[in-house]
């Protein structure tokens, strides 16, 4: 109970001589410094709110406007055209205020109103400018005069040194596409998947929907678009993520990997010390809004969505889950060998140094205590079905010691697992070791992660690490931004000493990490076992294959005058066509809609008439068809990014139909179609943090996700530098028609086939072994 005593600021006892009061100066100092830290953060947030609220102007511009108005008044001119005099007439009469003073007050009031009007006008102009998307549809390196003028105007109206959320109020709302356009694009997207009879039937269904129910549903959507900042995002989060009752492990959560070829230190506690410190440095920058607003490379378009990254947890419910976000927590929760520990990362108001965090992590690793009854596999509740977890949470974790411990986990900044396994590219079979690494990050042992937390960081025994993220609160680029910062800060800024430990000194008086206590009844243990059985069956069914393709990368693809993303999507179409026995499937590619306020994602239907025609004609070496397929894919991607996609509009129309209690055969059939090929690109967002030319070994392998359909594939690809493409492929063992490794082989073959097709002088791709940093593989 030492931790409990340390938490008491004072103690008193009643004696015959009176009350004996004993104050703990250390505890009172801690309370005082925590309060100071809290107030500092409030002041910073208030200041940032003011700066963001007046953006693209600055608070100091108010003084400039006031001085300018006063200066013109003293030159006996009236810039207000009589408004200052009108304001002066309505000022309350005061004996102590002279006429001249009243004139100055009136001028200040007028200046303030003028300043606010200018801010409103500038924000309105910026919002209109950011609604222009024609630049996306222009040929590469051939910018029109209109777009050049637009770029100049955006830069003028964007102001200087924007904070992270400065652009939020100026981002345009997501537009609602016309029903006619959405139906037309939908029919075009499914044409290569249907025979003539089936397509004719679907065309008839679509026509009936468009001419009748579609217009009625569209009216409600337009009404919502006028009222809400984004007509999709809240319903998408609610119905696609939070109302899902199946396990979020594998089905929803995704992961990110460590550096592929190097491990900065083999010491588990040291790696945790540096990167945990880096996470909190990032959170500090996030709270101060010092992170630059994300922008599309080469343009000035802002992208913002970082609010719920830390101190966030998904809370299970019987009907729907909720996402709960708290104020900044000063601790993390660490899992090791079946036990949960509360580890404070702030001491006396300051963030612990990496060496001090390593010291505390090592204390946990050295702790020989046993898990309490039922504690070891408690995390399986978050890995199984949601309804049993919601009922168990309400029944066994709503009061007493269990509630206090569960609150501690859910309110933590993030979750940490100290894993006893070794992972990474290692051993005599590095390919198989990467596959095991991916599966470990995706689901672990099904009880040693807290899958409800916004993200959980895993540290392996050999110093490797990785991240597992919950999907409902944000999409992968948000977590990827954090992960890039943590990896770069860990290795290139904080570093390690010659022995592999974190740099710095240790305050040995740091309190021990606090072990959480639980009282798990037998009935709850039974539910834990049932959830674990469900999760384990799901995890065992996942077939994973991860590989790094190094024969060529985006550099060579761009020399062939092709979009790297479109090139890879054509590769995936060709690979699927070959591995599936000459068939095509509905293909999902995630595209961002963060050009709009509260934007998340849209679907690019990569399988098109053009792509299927190209794949069928590949044996005839038809470059023209590839160009047409590639251009069609880029067009679909641009439409998705600019709010003219298909699937989110159809999804929202379906939600409205459910609210109205009407059935649509067309919408029901559309939304029941399986995505047998679900793909996503993980972009490198902070290229300035990594020097891949001189240090190519310091590259992450990217991340991946589980298959969306039971009989399909999930493919994530990560384009690194100019010469590397990493692939993460998932499917299910239970489906006899899918095999991750066979699909990976077909992807490699398709990559080489397409690059030979497009190259002016087709040659067998070279494999320069000497350029590969494989000598630095983890052992």
mmCIF file of C-alpha atoms in Angstrom, residues 400-553:
data_model
loop_
_atom_site.group_PDB
_atom_site.id
_atom_site.type_symbol
_atom_site.label_atom_id
_atom_site.label_comp_id
_atom_site.label_asym_id
_atom_site.label_seq_id
_atom_site.Cartn_x
_atom_site.Cartn_y
_atom_site.Cartn_z
ATOM 1 C CA UNK A 400 -15.243 -0.585 -6.577
ATOM 2 C CA UNK A 401 -11.664 -1.508 -7.327
ATOM 3 C CA UNK A 402 -12.486 -2.821 -10.815
ATOM 4 C CA UNK A 403 -14.009 0.512 -11.846
ATOM 5 C CA UNK A 404 -11.008 2.436 -10.531
ATOM 6 C CA UNK A 405 -8.567 0.215 -12.406
ATOM 7 C CA UNK A 406 -10.626 0.239 -15.615
ATOM 8 C CA UNK A 407 -10.938 4.046 -15.428
ATOM 9 C CA UNK A 408 -7.177 4.189 -15.105
ATOM 10 C CA UNK A 409 -6.715 2.247 -18.353
ATOM 11 C CA UNK A 410 -9.370 4.103 -20.309
ATOM 12 C CA UNK A 411 -8.198 7.577 -19.231
ATOM 13 C CA UNK A 412 -4.498 6.901 -19.824
ATOM 14 C CA UNK A 413 -2.672 8.889 -22.507
ATOM 15 C CA UNK A 414 -2.148 5.605 -24.377
ATOM 16 C CA UNK A 415 -1.503 1.929 -23.715
ATOM 17 C CA UNK A 416 1.866 0.135 -23.674
ATOM 18 C CA UNK A 417 2.625 -3.590 -23.929
ATOM 19 C CA UNK A 418 5.996 -5.027 -22.912
ATOM 20 C CA UNK A 419 6.068 -8.201 -24.985
ATOM 21 C CA UNK A 420 8.312 -11.150 -24.094
ATOM 22 C CA UNK A 421 8.556 -12.231 -27.742
ATOM 23 C CA UNK A 422 11.194 -11.147 -30.263
ATOM 24 C CA UNK A 423 10.006 -9.787 -33.599
ATOM 25 C CA UNK A 424 11.311 -8.104 -36.732
ATOM 26 C CA UNK A 425 13.208 -9.194 -39.815
ATOM 27 C CA UNK A 426 15.550 -11.764 -38.287
ATOM 28 C CA UNK A 427 16.765 -15.350 -38.364
ATOM 29 C CA UNK A 428 17.318 -17.668 -41.320
ATOM 30 C CA UNK A 429 13.887 -16.932 -42.798
ATOM 31 C CA UNK A 430 13.422 -13.141 -42.735
ATOM 32 C CA UNK A 431 10.307 -13.304 -44.927
ATOM 33 C CA UNK A 432 8.462 -15.584 -42.490
ATOM 34 C CA UNK A 433 9.652 -13.471 -39.550
ATOM 35 C CA UNK A 434 8.054 -10.381 -41.122
ATOM 36 C CA UNK A 435 4.777 -12.254 -41.476
ATOM 37 C CA UNK A 436 4.892 -13.223 -37.783
ATOM 38 C CA UNK A 437 5.752 -9.620 -36.883
ATOM 39 C CA UNK A 438 2.689 -8.324 -38.740
ATOM 40 C CA UNK A 439 0.353 -10.841 -37.090
ATOM 41 C CA UNK A 440 1.766 -9.995 -33.678
ATOM 42 C CA UNK A 441 1.080 -6.297 -34.173
ATOM 43 C CA UNK A 442 -2.398 -6.933 -35.577
ATOM 44 C CA UNK A 443 -3.666 -9.170 -32.786
ATOM 45 C CA UNK A 444 -0.830 -10.316 -30.475
ATOM 46 C CA UNK A 445 -1.952 -13.060 -28.094
ATOM 47 C CA UNK A 446 -5.491 -11.584 -28.212
ATOM 48 C CA UNK A 447 -5.287 -10.519 -24.548
ATOM 49 C CA UNK A 448 -2.034 -8.542 -24.260
ATOM 50 C CA UNK A 449 -3.284 -5.381 -26.026
ATOM 51 C CA UNK A 450 -6.097 -3.029 -25.028
ATOM 52 C CA UNK A 451 -7.764 -2.777 -28.421
ATOM 53 C CA UNK A 452 -10.217 -0.062 -27.276
ATOM 54 C CA UNK A 453 -7.481 2.536 -26.667
ATOM 55 C CA UNK A 454 -6.881 5.050 -29.449
ATOM 56 C CA UNK A 455 -3.495 3.421 -29.880
ATOM 57 C CA UNK A 456 -1.338 0.847 -28.118
ATOM 58 C CA UNK A 457 2.448 0.694 -28.462
ATOM 59 C CA UNK A 458 4.181 -2.680 -28.327
ATOM 60 C CA UNK A 459 7.826 -3.079 -27.250
ATOM 61 C CA UNK A 460 9.417 -6.449 -27.923
ATOM 62 C CA UNK A 461 12.178 -8.169 -25.965
ATOM 63 C CA UNK A 462 14.787 -7.506 -28.693
ATOM 64 C CA UNK A 463 14.088 -3.756 -28.867
ATOM 65 C CA UNK A 464 11.697 -3.803 -31.816
ATOM 66 C CA UNK A 465 8.428 -1.917 -31.468
ATOM 67 C CA UNK A 466 5.168 -1.293 -33.300
ATOM 68 C CA UNK A 467 1.771 0.333 -32.926
ATOM 69 C CA UNK A 468 -1.823 -0.916 -33.012
ATOM 70 C CA UNK A 469 -4.536 1.714 -33.537
ATOM 71 C CA UNK A 470 -8.295 1.812 -33.073
ATOM 72 C CA UNK A 471 -10.039 3.029 -36.227
ATOM 73 C CA UNK A 472 -13.204 4.862 -35.197
ATOM 74 C CA UNK A 473 -11.667 8.089 -33.874
ATOM 75 C CA UNK A 474 -9.424 8.812 -36.893
ATOM 76 C CA UNK A 475 -7.928 7.292 -40.020
ATOM 77 C CA UNK A 476 -4.460 5.869 -40.607
ATOM 78 C CA UNK A 477 -2.696 9.055 -41.858
ATOM 79 C CA UNK A 478 -3.275 10.681 -38.449
ATOM 80 C CA UNK A 479 -1.594 7.851 -36.531
ATOM 81 C CA UNK A 480 1.078 7.563 -39.247
ATOM 82 C CA UNK A 481 2.006 11.221 -38.672
ATOM 83 C CA UNK A 482 2.543 10.512 -34.968
ATOM 84 C CA UNK A 483 4.454 7.289 -35.694
ATOM 85 C CA UNK A 484 6.833 8.998 -38.122
ATOM 86 C CA UNK A 485 7.600 11.670 -35.534
ATOM 87 C CA UNK A 486 8.186 9.092 -32.779
ATOM 88 C CA UNK A 487 10.527 6.954 -34.907
ATOM 89 C CA UNK A 488 12.559 9.943 -36.085
ATOM 90 C CA UNK A 489 12.773 11.589 -32.646
ATOM 91 C CA UNK A 490 13.741 8.305 -30.999
ATOM 92 C CA UNK A 491 16.654 7.603 -33.362
ATOM 93 C CA UNK A 492 17.875 10.949 -34.667
ATOM 94 C CA UNK A 493 17.223 13.428 -31.829
ATOM 95 C CA UNK A 494 17.194 11.553 -28.522
ATOM 96 C CA UNK A 495 19.556 8.697 -29.380
ATOM 97 C CA UNK A 496 21.307 6.232 -27.077
ATOM 98 C CA UNK A 497 24.641 5.968 -25.306
ATOM 99 C CA UNK A 498 27.336 3.461 -26.270
ATOM 100 C CA UNK A 499 25.772 0.795 -24.064
ATOM 101 C CA UNK A 500 22.357 1.170 -25.704
ATOM 102 C CA UNK A 501 20.689 2.961 -22.799
ATOM 103 C CA UNK A 502 18.822 6.266 -22.985
ATOM 104 C CA UNK A 503 20.890 9.372 -22.385
ATOM 105 C CA UNK A 504 20.623 11.418 -19.188
ATOM 106 C CA UNK A 505 20.489 10.889 -15.452
ATOM 107 C CA UNK A 506 17.946 9.179 -13.204
ATOM 108 C CA UNK A 507 16.154 10.534 -10.166
ATOM 109 C CA UNK A 508 16.205 7.411 -8.007
ATOM 110 C CA UNK A 509 13.490 8.847 -5.733
ATOM 111 C CA UNK A 510 10.846 8.327 -8.406
ATOM 112 C CA UNK A 511 7.865 6.443 -6.963
ATOM 113 C CA UNK A 512 7.372 2.868 -8.078
ATOM 114 C CA UNK A 513 4.902 2.263 -10.924
ATOM 115 C CA UNK A 514 1.552 1.435 -9.355
ATOM 116 C CA UNK A 515 0.191 -2.054 -10.003
ATOM 117 C CA UNK A 516 -3.542 -2.000 -10.721
ATOM 118 C CA UNK A 517 -5.733 -4.220 -8.587
ATOM 119 C CA UNK A 518 -8.679 -6.308 -9.721
ATOM 120 C CA UNK A 519 -11.358 -8.475 -8.166
ATOM 121 C CA UNK A 520 -12.546 -10.716 -10.988
ATOM 122 C CA UNK A 521 -15.400 -13.086 -10.041
ATOM 123 C CA UNK A 522 -15.624 -16.561 -11.634
ATOM 124 C CA UNK A 523 -18.534 -15.483 -13.864
ATOM 125 C CA UNK A 524 -16.391 -12.714 -15.340
ATOM 126 C CA UNK A 525 -13.499 -15.144 -15.836
ATOM 127 C CA UNK A 526 -15.861 -17.328 -17.836
ATOM 128 C CA UNK A 527 -16.760 -14.365 -20.052
ATOM 129 C CA UNK A 528 -13.067 -13.556 -20.496
ATOM 130 C CA UNK A 529 -12.469 -17.122 -21.657
ATOM 131 C CA UNK A 530 -15.365 -16.959 -24.113
ATOM 132 C CA UNK A 531 -14.144 -13.654 -25.578
ATOM 133 C CA UNK A 532 -10.636 -15.063 -25.848
ATOM 134 C CA UNK A 533 -11.931 -18.120 -27.723
ATOM 135 C CA UNK A 534 -13.726 -15.881 -30.247
ATOM 136 C CA UNK A 535 -10.679 -13.643 -30.680
ATOM 137 C CA UNK A 536 -8.243 -16.558 -30.937
ATOM 138 C CA UNK A 537 -10.276 -18.218 -33.662
ATOM 139 C CA UNK A 538 -10.306 -14.951 -35.599
ATOM 140 C CA UNK A 539 -6.567 -14.415 -35.125
ATOM 141 C CA UNK A 540 -5.677 -17.973 -36.134
ATOM 142 C CA UNK A 541 -7.669 -17.562 -39.344
ATOM 143 C CA UNK A 542 -5.630 -14.557 -40.532
ATOM 144 C CA UNK A 543 -3.068 -15.333 -43.225
ATOM 145 C CA UNK A 544 -0.465 -12.565 -43.549
ATOM 146 C CA UNK A 545 2.367 -11.861 -45.943
ATOM 147 C CA UNK A 546 4.654 -8.831 -45.808
ATOM 148 C CA UNK A 547 7.437 -8.155 -48.303
ATOM 149 C CA UNK A 548 9.635 -5.316 -49.458
ATOM 150 C CA UNK A 549 9.844 -4.948 -53.244
ATOM 151 C CA UNK A 550 13.210 -3.414 -54.144
ATOM 152 C CA UNK A 551 13.610 -4.109 -57.886
ATOM 153 C CA UNK A 552 12.338 -0.599 -58.583
ATOM 154 C CA UNK A 553 10.134 2.058 -57.009
#
